[in-house]
Coordinates of C-alpha atoms in Angstrom, one line a residue:
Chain A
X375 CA 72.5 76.5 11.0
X376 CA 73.1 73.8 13.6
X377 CA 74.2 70.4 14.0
X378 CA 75.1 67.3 15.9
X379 CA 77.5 64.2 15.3
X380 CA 77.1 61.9 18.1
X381 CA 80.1 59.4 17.9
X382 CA 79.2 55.8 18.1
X383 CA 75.9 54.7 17.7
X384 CA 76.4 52.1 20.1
X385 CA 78.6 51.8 23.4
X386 CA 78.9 48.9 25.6
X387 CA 80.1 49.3 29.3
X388 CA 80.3 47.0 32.4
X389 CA 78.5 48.0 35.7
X390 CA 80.4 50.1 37.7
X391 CA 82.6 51.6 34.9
X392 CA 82.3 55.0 33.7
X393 CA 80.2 56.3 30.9
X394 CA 81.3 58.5 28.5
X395 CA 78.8 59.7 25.4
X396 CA 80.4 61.9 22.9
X397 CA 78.7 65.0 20.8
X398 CA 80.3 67.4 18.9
X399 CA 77.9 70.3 17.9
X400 CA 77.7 72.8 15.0
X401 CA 76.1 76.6 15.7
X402 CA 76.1 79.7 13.9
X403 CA 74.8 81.0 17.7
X404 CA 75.8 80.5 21.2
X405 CA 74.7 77.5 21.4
X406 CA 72.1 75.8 23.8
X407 CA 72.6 72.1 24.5
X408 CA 70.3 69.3 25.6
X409 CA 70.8 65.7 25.8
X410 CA 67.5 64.1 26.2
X411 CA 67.3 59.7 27.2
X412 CA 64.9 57.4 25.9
X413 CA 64.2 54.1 27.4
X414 CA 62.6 51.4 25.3
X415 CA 59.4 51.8 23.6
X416 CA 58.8 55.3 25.6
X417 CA 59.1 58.9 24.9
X418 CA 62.2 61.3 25.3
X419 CA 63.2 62.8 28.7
X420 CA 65.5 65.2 29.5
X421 CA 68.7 64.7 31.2
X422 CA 70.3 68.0 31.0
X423 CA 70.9 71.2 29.5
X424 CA 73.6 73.9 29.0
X425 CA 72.1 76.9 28.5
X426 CA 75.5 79.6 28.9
X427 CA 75.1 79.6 32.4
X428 CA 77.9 76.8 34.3
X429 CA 79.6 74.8 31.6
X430 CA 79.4 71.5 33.9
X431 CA 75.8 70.8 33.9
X432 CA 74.3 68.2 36.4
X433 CA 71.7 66.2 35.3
X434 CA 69.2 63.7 36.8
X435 CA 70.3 59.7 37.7
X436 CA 74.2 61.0 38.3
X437 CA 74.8 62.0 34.8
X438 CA 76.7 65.0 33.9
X439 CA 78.3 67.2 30.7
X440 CA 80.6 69.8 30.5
X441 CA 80.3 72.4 27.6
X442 CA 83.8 72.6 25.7
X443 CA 83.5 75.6 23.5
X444 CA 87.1 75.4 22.2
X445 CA 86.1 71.7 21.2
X446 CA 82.8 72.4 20.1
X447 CA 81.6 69.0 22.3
X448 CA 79.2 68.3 25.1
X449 CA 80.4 64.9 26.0
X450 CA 77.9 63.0 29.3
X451 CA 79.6 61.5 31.5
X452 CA 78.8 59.1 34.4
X453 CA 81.4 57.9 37.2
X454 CA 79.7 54.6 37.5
X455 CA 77.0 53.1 35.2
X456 CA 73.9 51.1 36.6
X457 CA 71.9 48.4 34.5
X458 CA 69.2 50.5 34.1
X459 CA 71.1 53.4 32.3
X460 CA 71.3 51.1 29.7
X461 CA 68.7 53.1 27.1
X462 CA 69.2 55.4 23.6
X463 CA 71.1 59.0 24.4
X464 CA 70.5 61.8 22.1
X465 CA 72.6 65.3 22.0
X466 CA 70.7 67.9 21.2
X467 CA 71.4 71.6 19.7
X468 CA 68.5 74.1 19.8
X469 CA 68.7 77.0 17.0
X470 CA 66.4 80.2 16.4
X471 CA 64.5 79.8 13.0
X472 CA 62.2 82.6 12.0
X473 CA 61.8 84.1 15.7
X474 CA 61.0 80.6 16.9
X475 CA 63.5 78.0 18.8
X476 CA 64.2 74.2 17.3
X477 CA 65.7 71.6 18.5
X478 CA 68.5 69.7 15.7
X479 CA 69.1 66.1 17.1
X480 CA 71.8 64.0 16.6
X481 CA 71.2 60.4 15.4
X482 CA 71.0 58.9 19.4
X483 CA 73.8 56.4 21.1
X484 CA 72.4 53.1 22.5
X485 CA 74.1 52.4 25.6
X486 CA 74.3 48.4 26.9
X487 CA 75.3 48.0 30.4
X488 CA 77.1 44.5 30.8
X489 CA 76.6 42.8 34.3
Chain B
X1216 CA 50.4 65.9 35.7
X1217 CA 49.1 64.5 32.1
X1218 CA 51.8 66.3 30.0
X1219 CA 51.9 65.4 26.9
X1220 CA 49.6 63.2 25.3
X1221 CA 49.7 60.9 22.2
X1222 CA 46.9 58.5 20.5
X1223 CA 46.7 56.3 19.3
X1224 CA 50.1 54.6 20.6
X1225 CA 49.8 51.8 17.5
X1226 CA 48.1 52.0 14.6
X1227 CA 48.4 49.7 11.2
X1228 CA 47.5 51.6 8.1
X1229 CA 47.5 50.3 4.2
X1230 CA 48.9 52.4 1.8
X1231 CA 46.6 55.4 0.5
X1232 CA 44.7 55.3 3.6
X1233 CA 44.9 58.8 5.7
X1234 CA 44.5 59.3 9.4
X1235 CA 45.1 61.7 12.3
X1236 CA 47.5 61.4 15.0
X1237 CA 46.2 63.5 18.2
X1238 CA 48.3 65.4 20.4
X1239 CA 47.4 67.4 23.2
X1240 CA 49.2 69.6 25.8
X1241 CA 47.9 70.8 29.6
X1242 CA 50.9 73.1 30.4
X1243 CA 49.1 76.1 28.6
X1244 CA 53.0 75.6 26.4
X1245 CA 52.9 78.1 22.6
X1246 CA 55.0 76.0 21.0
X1247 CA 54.6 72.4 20.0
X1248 CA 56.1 70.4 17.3
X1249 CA 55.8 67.1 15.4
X1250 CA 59.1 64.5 15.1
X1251 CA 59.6 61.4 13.4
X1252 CA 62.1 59.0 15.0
X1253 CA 63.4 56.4 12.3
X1254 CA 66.4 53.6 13.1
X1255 CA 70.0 55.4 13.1
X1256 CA 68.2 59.1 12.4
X1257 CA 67.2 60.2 15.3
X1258 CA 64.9 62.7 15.7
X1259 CA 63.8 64.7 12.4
X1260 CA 60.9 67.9 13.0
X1261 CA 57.8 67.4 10.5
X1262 CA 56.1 70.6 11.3
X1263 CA 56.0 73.2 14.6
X1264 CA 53.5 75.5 15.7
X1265 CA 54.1 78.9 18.1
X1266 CA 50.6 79.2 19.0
X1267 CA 47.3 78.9 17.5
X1268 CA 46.3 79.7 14.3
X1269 CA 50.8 79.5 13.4
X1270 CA 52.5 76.2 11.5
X1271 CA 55.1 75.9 9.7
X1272 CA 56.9 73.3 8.2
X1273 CA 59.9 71.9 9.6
X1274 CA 62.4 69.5 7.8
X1275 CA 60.4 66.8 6.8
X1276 CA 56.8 68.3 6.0
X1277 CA 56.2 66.0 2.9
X1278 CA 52.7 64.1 3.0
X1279 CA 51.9 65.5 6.7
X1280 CA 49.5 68.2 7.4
X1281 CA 49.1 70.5 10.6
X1282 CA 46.7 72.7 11.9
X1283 CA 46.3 74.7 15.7
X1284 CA 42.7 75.6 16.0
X1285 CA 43.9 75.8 20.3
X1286 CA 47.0 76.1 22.2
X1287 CA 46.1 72.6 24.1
X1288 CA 45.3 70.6 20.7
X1289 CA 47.8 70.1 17.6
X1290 CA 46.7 66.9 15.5
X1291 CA 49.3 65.4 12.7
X1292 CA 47.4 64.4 9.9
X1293 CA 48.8 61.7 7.0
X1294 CA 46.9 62.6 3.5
X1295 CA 47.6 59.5 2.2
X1296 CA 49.7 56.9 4.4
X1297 CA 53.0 55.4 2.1
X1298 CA 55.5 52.8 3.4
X1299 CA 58.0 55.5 4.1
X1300 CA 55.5 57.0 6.7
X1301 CA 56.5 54.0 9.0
X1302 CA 57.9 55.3 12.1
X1303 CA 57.6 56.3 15.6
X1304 CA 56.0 59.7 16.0
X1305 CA 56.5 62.3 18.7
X1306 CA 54.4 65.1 20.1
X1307 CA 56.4 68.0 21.9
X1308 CA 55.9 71.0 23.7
X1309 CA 57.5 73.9 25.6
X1310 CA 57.0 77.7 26.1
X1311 CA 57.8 80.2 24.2
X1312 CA 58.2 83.7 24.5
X1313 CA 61.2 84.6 23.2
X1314 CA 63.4 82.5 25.9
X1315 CA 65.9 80.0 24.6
X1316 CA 66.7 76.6 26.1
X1317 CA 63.4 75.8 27.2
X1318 CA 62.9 72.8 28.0
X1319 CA 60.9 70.4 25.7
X1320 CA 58.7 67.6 26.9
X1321 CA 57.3 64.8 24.6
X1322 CA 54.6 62.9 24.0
X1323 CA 54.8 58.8 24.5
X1324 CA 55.1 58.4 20.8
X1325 CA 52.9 57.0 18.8
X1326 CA 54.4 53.5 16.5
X1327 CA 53.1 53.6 13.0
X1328 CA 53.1 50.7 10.2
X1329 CA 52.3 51.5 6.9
X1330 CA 51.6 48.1 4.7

């Protein structure tokens, strides 16, 4: 079975500072790891995934993860936040159920960007 | 590039009413799957499909009903709306075949109040 803790539903950061977005994940598999954004009243996009290739994974708008096996974590990261990063994160942990492939979400982070 | 696509975005029900939500795909994607996004819970999977004439449930099937008559078309129909049906529903898609971490693209969501 999979699973995924994010830790902190909320962050706050000034602009310019760095972003850091913790998960911690839970796989009876290799794991494949996603973290998706959402910005106000739209749908999910995706931001990044690990998928056992590099563990540091470059994403889109500067973001970036590195897959810590030993930790079981898949923290984002960005040097330097902008006002509009400011939007819900989710981590992400896909799994194989009956020949098929899910995706387990973890409850999101909502990240404020203070001017 | 259309994507995903969700209607109706809003809709007010009253209790025991039913309804569909549409959902429909272009990328010629097998699998495609339901979500329910509630405050602090992220992202929960109602039921999936892996190609036409194929559903299953996923972990919150209660009071929803599926069906894939085509690989572009997979409506989410309510039986009989309750209060605890009010959420924010996703559409999703990706292909299939047997390869993990594909990449999943949703729908715009679709904001349901049930009074």
């Amino acid at each position: 079975a999979q699973s995924v803790t994010q830790l902190g539903s909320h962050v706050s950061v000034s602009e310019g500072a760095l972003v850091l977005l913790r998960c911690n994940y839970s796989s009876s598999v290799p794991p494949y790891l996603f973290w998706y954004v959402q910005y106000p009243n739209q749908g999910l996009q995706l931001l990044l995934k690990y998928t056992s290739a590099a563990t540091l994974v470059k994403g889109i708008n500067g973001f970036e993860a590195e897959f810590k096996k030993s930790e079981t974590s898949f923290p984002l990261t960005k040097p330097s936040a902008h006002m509009s990063d400011a939007a819900e994160y989710f981590c992400a942990v896909s799994g194989l159920k009956g020949g098929s492939e899910k995706l387990v979400f973890g409850k999101g982070t909502k990240l404020t960007v203070n001017p | 590039n259309a994507g995903v696509t969700q209607t109706p975005k809003f809709q007010v029900l009253k209790t025991g009413q039913s309804m569909t939500l549409q959902c429909a795909q272009d990328m010629n994607h097998e699998y495609m799957s339901w979500y329910r996004q509630d405050p602090g819970m992220g992202l929960r999977l109602i039921h999936y499909s892996v190609g036409a004439g194929i559903t299953d449930q996923g972990e919150v099937p209660n009071g929803y009903n599926v069906s894939r008559s085509t690989t572009e078309d997979f409506p989410l129909r309510l039986l009989s709306a309750a209060p605890s049906q009010t959420s924010v529903y996703f559409c999703a898609s990706s292909r299939q075949g047997g390869q993990r971490g594909n990449t999943i693209y949703f729908g715009e969501g679709s904001w349901l109040t049930v009074v």
